[in-house]
Amino acid sequence: MASAFVFLALFLGALLAMEGVAYLTHKYLMHGPLWFLHRSHHEPHTHAFEWNDLFGVFFALPSIWLINEGVTHQSWMLPVGLGMTGYGIIYFLFHDVVVHRRIRLRGVPQWPYLRRIIMAHLVHHKTHARDGAQSFGFLYAPTDLTSDSR
Ligand SMILES: [Zn+2]
Ligand SMILES: [Zn+2]
């Protein structure tokens, strides 16, 4: 296994790349052919779970596989799998806990960055429809939220 520096670079690279994967999945699959699952997240309801939660399970599977292979063969797959898992944890804390309050939290910090990405996701939820939504990213949001491009 390579040095700690390479390990950390692969971990952070995978974590950051997952924002791109999540953005593309959200924009082109969830608001596309997989809308029948994602729709549950855009409509008000009182259930504890949504069909949309299956996406989390779906992304957990390759992460678990990568971590398992990476441990077995002492390879690059370990930091990449851990980076994917790290993104999943941050995504869950931000999206499900901070924005959608699926777990009650008090004292969310008022960092400008956090306020900006919360606002961006609320902009995304302005629509309950498959088409016409904006702002598909989660942990990255442009400062200008009125642009139609995201
Ligand atoms: Zn959506
Ligand atoms: Zn949401």
mmCIF file of C-alpha atoms and ligand atoms in Angstrom:
data_model
loop_
_atom_site.group_PDB
_atom_site.id
_atom_site.type_symbol
_atom_site.label_atom_id
_atom_site.label_comp_id
_atom_site.label_asym_id
_atom_site.label_seq_id
_atom_site.Cartn_x
_atom_site.Cartn_y
_atom_site.Cartn_z
ATOM 1 C CA MET A 1 0.000 0.000 0.000
ATOM 2 C CA ALA A 2 1.193 3.441 -0.917
ATOM 3 C CA SER A 3 2.117 6.194 1.456
ATOM 4 C CA ALA A 4 -0.241 7.978 3.815
ATOM 5 C CA PHE A 5 -0.200 10.957 1.457
ATOM 6 C CA VAL A 6 -1.485 8.903 -1.474
ATOM 7 C CA PHE A 7 -4.062 7.269 0.796
ATOM 8 C CA LEU A 8 -5.331 10.687 1.914
ATOM 9 C CA ALA A 9 -5.329 12.061 -1.647
ATOM 10 C CA LEU A 10 -7.366 9.092 -2.893
ATOM 11 C CA PHE A 11 -9.757 9.405 0.051
ATOM 12 C CA LEU A 12 -10.362 13.140 -0.504
ATOM 13 C CA GLY A 13 -10.445 12.751 -4.287
ATOM 14 C CA ALA A 14 -13.140 10.073 -4.051
ATOM 15 C CA LEU A 15 -15.098 12.111 -1.514
ATOM 16 C CA LEU A 16 -15.070 15.241 -3.705
ATOM 17 C CA ALA A 17 -15.755 13.277 -6.901
ATOM 18 C CA MET A 18 -18.909 11.883 -5.282
ATOM 19 C CA GLU A 19 -20.431 15.370 -5.302
ATOM 20 C CA GLY A 20 -20.124 15.287 -9.098
ATOM 21 C CA VAL A 21 -21.580 11.770 -9.215
ATOM 22 C CA ALA A 22 -24.442 12.835 -6.921
ATOM 23 C CA TYR A 23 -25.101 15.963 -9.004
ATOM 24 C CA LEU A 24 -25.231 14.020 -12.283
ATOM 25 C CA THR A 25 -27.298 11.188 -10.774
ATOM 26 C CA HIS A 26 -29.730 13.696 -9.279
ATOM 27 C CA LYS A 27 -30.095 15.787 -12.414
ATOM 28 C CA TYR A 28 -30.155 13.130 -15.123
ATOM 29 C CA LEU A 29 -31.412 9.945 -13.427
ATOM 30 C CA MET A 30 -33.468 10.959 -10.401
ATOM 31 C CA HIS A 31 -35.148 13.781 -12.331
ATOM 32 C CA GLY A 32 -35.219 11.477 -15.353
ATOM 33 C CA PRO A 33 -35.899 7.747 -15.693
ATOM 34 C CA LEU A 34 -35.652 7.130 -11.919
ATOM 35 C CA TRP A 35 -38.179 9.841 -11.011
ATOM 36 C CA PHE A 36 -40.600 7.102 -9.886
ATOM 37 C CA LEU A 37 -38.262 6.579 -6.896
ATOM 38 C CA HIS A 38 -37.120 10.175 -6.359
ATOM 39 C CA ARG A 39 -40.683 11.536 -6.563
ATOM 40 C CA SER A 40 -41.280 10.325 -2.980
ATOM 41 C CA HIS A 41 -38.706 12.908 -1.857
ATOM 42 C CA HIS A 42 -40.419 15.832 -3.586
ATOM 43 C CA GLU A 43 -43.944 15.188 -2.315
ATOM 44 C CA PRO A 44 -45.065 15.944 1.243
ATOM 45 C CA HIS A 45 -45.776 12.843 3.353
ATOM 46 C CA THR A 46 -45.776 11.558 6.922
ATOM 47 C CA HIS A 47 -43.943 8.244 6.444
ATOM 48 C CA ALA A 48 -40.612 7.541 8.121
ATOM 49 C CA PHE A 49 -39.024 6.313 4.893
ATOM 50 C CA GLU A 50 -39.176 7.244 1.230
ATOM 51 C CA TRP A 51 -38.560 5.170 -1.898
ATOM 52 C CA ASN A 52 -35.845 7.751 -2.520
ATOM 53 C CA ASP A 53 -33.884 6.259 0.408
ATOM 54 C CA LEU A 54 -33.034 3.330 -1.861
ATOM 55 C CA PHE A 55 -30.444 5.571 -3.533
ATOM 56 C CA GLY A 56 -28.477 5.591 -0.282
ATOM 57 C CA VAL A 57 -28.578 1.797 -0.181
ATOM 58 C CA PHE A 58 -27.585 1.694 -3.830
ATOM 59 C CA PHE A 59 -24.489 3.867 -3.245
ATOM 60 C CA ALA A 60 -23.566 1.938 -0.087
ATOM 61 C CA LEU A 61 -23.155 -1.310 -2.039
ATOM 62 C CA PRO A 62 -20.133 -0.306 -4.189
ATOM 63 C CA SER A 63 -18.605 1.437 -1.135
ATOM 64 C CA ILE A 64 -18.822 -1.752 0.933
ATOM 65 C CA TRP A 65 -17.441 -3.784 -1.965
ATOM 66 C CA LEU A 66 -14.503 -1.378 -2.461
ATOM 67 C CA ILE A 67 -13.660 -1.354 1.255
ATOM 68 C CA ASN A 68 -13.814 -5.151 1.417
ATOM 69 C CA GLU A 69 -11.611 -5.584 -1.665
ATOM 70 C CA GLY A 70 -9.268 -2.834 -0.486
ATOM 71 C CA VAL A 71 -8.733 -4.479 2.913
ATOM 72 C CA THR A 72 -8.299 -7.933 1.385
ATOM 73 C CA HIS A 73 -5.781 -6.871 -1.263
ATOM 74 C CA GLN A 74 -4.241 -3.852 0.508
ATOM 75 C CA SER A 75 -5.103 -1.674 -2.475
ATOM 76 C CA TRP A 76 -6.261 1.777 -3.597
ATOM 77 C CA MET A 77 -9.818 0.497 -3.340
ATOM 78 C CA LEU A 78 -9.781 1.039 0.426
ATOM 79 C CA PRO A 79 -9.318 4.855 0.459
ATOM 80 C CA VAL A 80 -11.705 5.207 -2.502
ATOM 81 C CA GLY A 81 -14.371 3.130 -0.705
ATOM 82 C CA LEU A 82 -13.813 5.120 2.487
ATOM 83 C CA GLY A 83 -14.071 8.390 0.524
ATOM 84 C CA MET A 84 -17.411 7.286 -0.934
ATOM 85 C CA THR A 85 -18.588 6.355 2.560
ATOM 86 C CA GLY A 86 -17.370 9.707 3.897
ATOM 87 C CA TYR A 87 -19.429 11.507 1.263
ATOM 88 C CA GLY A 88 -22.442 9.381 2.189
ATOM 89 C CA ILE A 89 -22.120 10.352 5.856
ATOM 90 C CA ILE A 90 -21.691 14.068 5.100
ATOM 91 C CA TYR A 91 -24.559 13.915 2.590
ATOM 92 C CA PHE A 92 -26.819 12.250 5.163
ATOM 93 C CA LEU A 93 -25.934 14.761 7.891
ATOM 94 C CA PHE A 94 -26.437 17.713 5.563
ATOM 95 C CA HIS A 95 -29.383 16.593 3.458
ATOM 96 C CA ASP A 96 -31.424 14.398 5.784
ATOM 97 C CA VAL A 97 -30.578 15.886 9.176
ATOM 98 C CA VAL A 98 -29.781 19.593 8.670
ATOM 99 C CA VAL A 99 -32.087 20.395 5.716
ATOM 100 C CA HIS A 100 -34.951 17.911 6.063
ATOM 101 C CA ARG A 101 -34.767 17.482 9.867
ATOM 102 C CA ARG A 102 -35.357 13.737 9.835
ATOM 103 C CA ILE A 103 -33.472 13.767 13.121
ATOM 104 C CA ARG A 104 -34.167 16.743 15.388
ATOM 105 C CA LEU A 105 -31.166 18.978 15.810
ATOM 106 C CA ARG A 106 -30.612 22.118 17.775
ATOM 107 C CA GLY A 107 -27.975 24.720 17.138
ATOM 108 C CA VAL A 108 -27.072 24.292 13.493
ATOM 109 C CA PRO A 109 -24.021 26.516 12.939
ATOM 110 C CA GLN A 110 -24.608 29.706 10.973
ATOM 111 C CA TRP A 111 -21.609 29.453 8.645
ATOM 112 C CA PRO A 112 -22.221 31.344 5.379
ATOM 113 C CA TYR A 113 -21.220 28.251 3.393
ATOM 114 C CA LEU A 114 -23.762 26.084 5.233
ATOM 115 C CA ARG A 115 -26.479 28.706 4.836
ATOM 116 C CA ARG A 116 -25.747 28.858 1.111
ATOM 117 C CA ILE A 117 -25.996 25.113 0.483
ATOM 118 C CA ILE A 118 -29.155 24.849 2.652
ATOM 119 C CA MET A 119 -30.740 27.648 0.616
ATOM 120 C CA ALA A 120 -29.660 25.964 -2.632
ATOM 121 C CA HIS A 121 -31.384 22.740 -1.626
ATOM 122 C CA LEU A 122 -34.533 24.594 -0.586
ATOM 123 C CA VAL A 123 -34.514 26.190 -4.047
ATOM 124 C CA HIS A 124 -34.360 22.657 -5.443
ATOM 125 C CA HIS A 125 -37.446 21.716 -3.413
ATOM 126 C CA LYS A 126 -39.508 24.655 -4.698
ATOM 127 C CA THR A 127 -40.870 22.297 -7.323
ATOM 128 C CA HIS A 128 -42.679 19.003 -6.753
ATOM 129 C CA ALA A 129 -42.281 17.983 -10.363
ATOM 130 C CA ARG A 130 -39.720 15.994 -12.313
ATOM 131 C CA ASP A 131 -39.026 18.793 -14.791
ATOM 132 C CA GLY A 132 -38.060 22.375 -14.196
ATOM 133 C CA ALA A 133 -36.145 21.892 -10.932
ATOM 134 C CA GLN A 134 -32.956 23.851 -10.257
ATOM 135 C CA SER A 135 -29.938 23.409 -8.051
ATOM 136 C CA PHE A 136 -29.084 19.699 -8.201
ATOM 137 C CA GLY A 137 -25.853 19.803 -6.194
ATOM 138 C CA PHE A 138 -25.673 19.103 -2.463
ATOM 139 C CA LEU A 139 -22.389 20.248 -0.950
ATOM 140 C CA TYR A 140 -21.524 22.735 -3.675
ATOM 141 C CA ALA A 141 -23.722 25.646 -4.656
ATOM 142 C CA PRO A 142 -22.896 28.679 -6.757
ATOM 143 C CA THR A 143 -23.284 32.048 -5.073
ATOM 144 C CA ASP A 144 -25.830 33.060 -7.716
ATOM 145 C CA LEU A 145 -28.815 30.788 -7.174
ATOM 146 C CA THR A 146 -31.021 32.474 -9.720
ATOM 147 C CA SER A 147 -29.094 30.938 -12.611
ATOM 148 C CA ASP A 148 -31.011 28.204 -14.400
ATOM 149 C CA SER A 149 -27.970 26.099 -15.081
ATOM 150 C CA ARG A 150 -27.859 24.233 -11.735
HETATM 151 ZN ZN ZN B 1 -34.686 16.272 -6.626
HETATM 152 ZN ZN ZN B 2 -34.055 17.116 -0.372
#
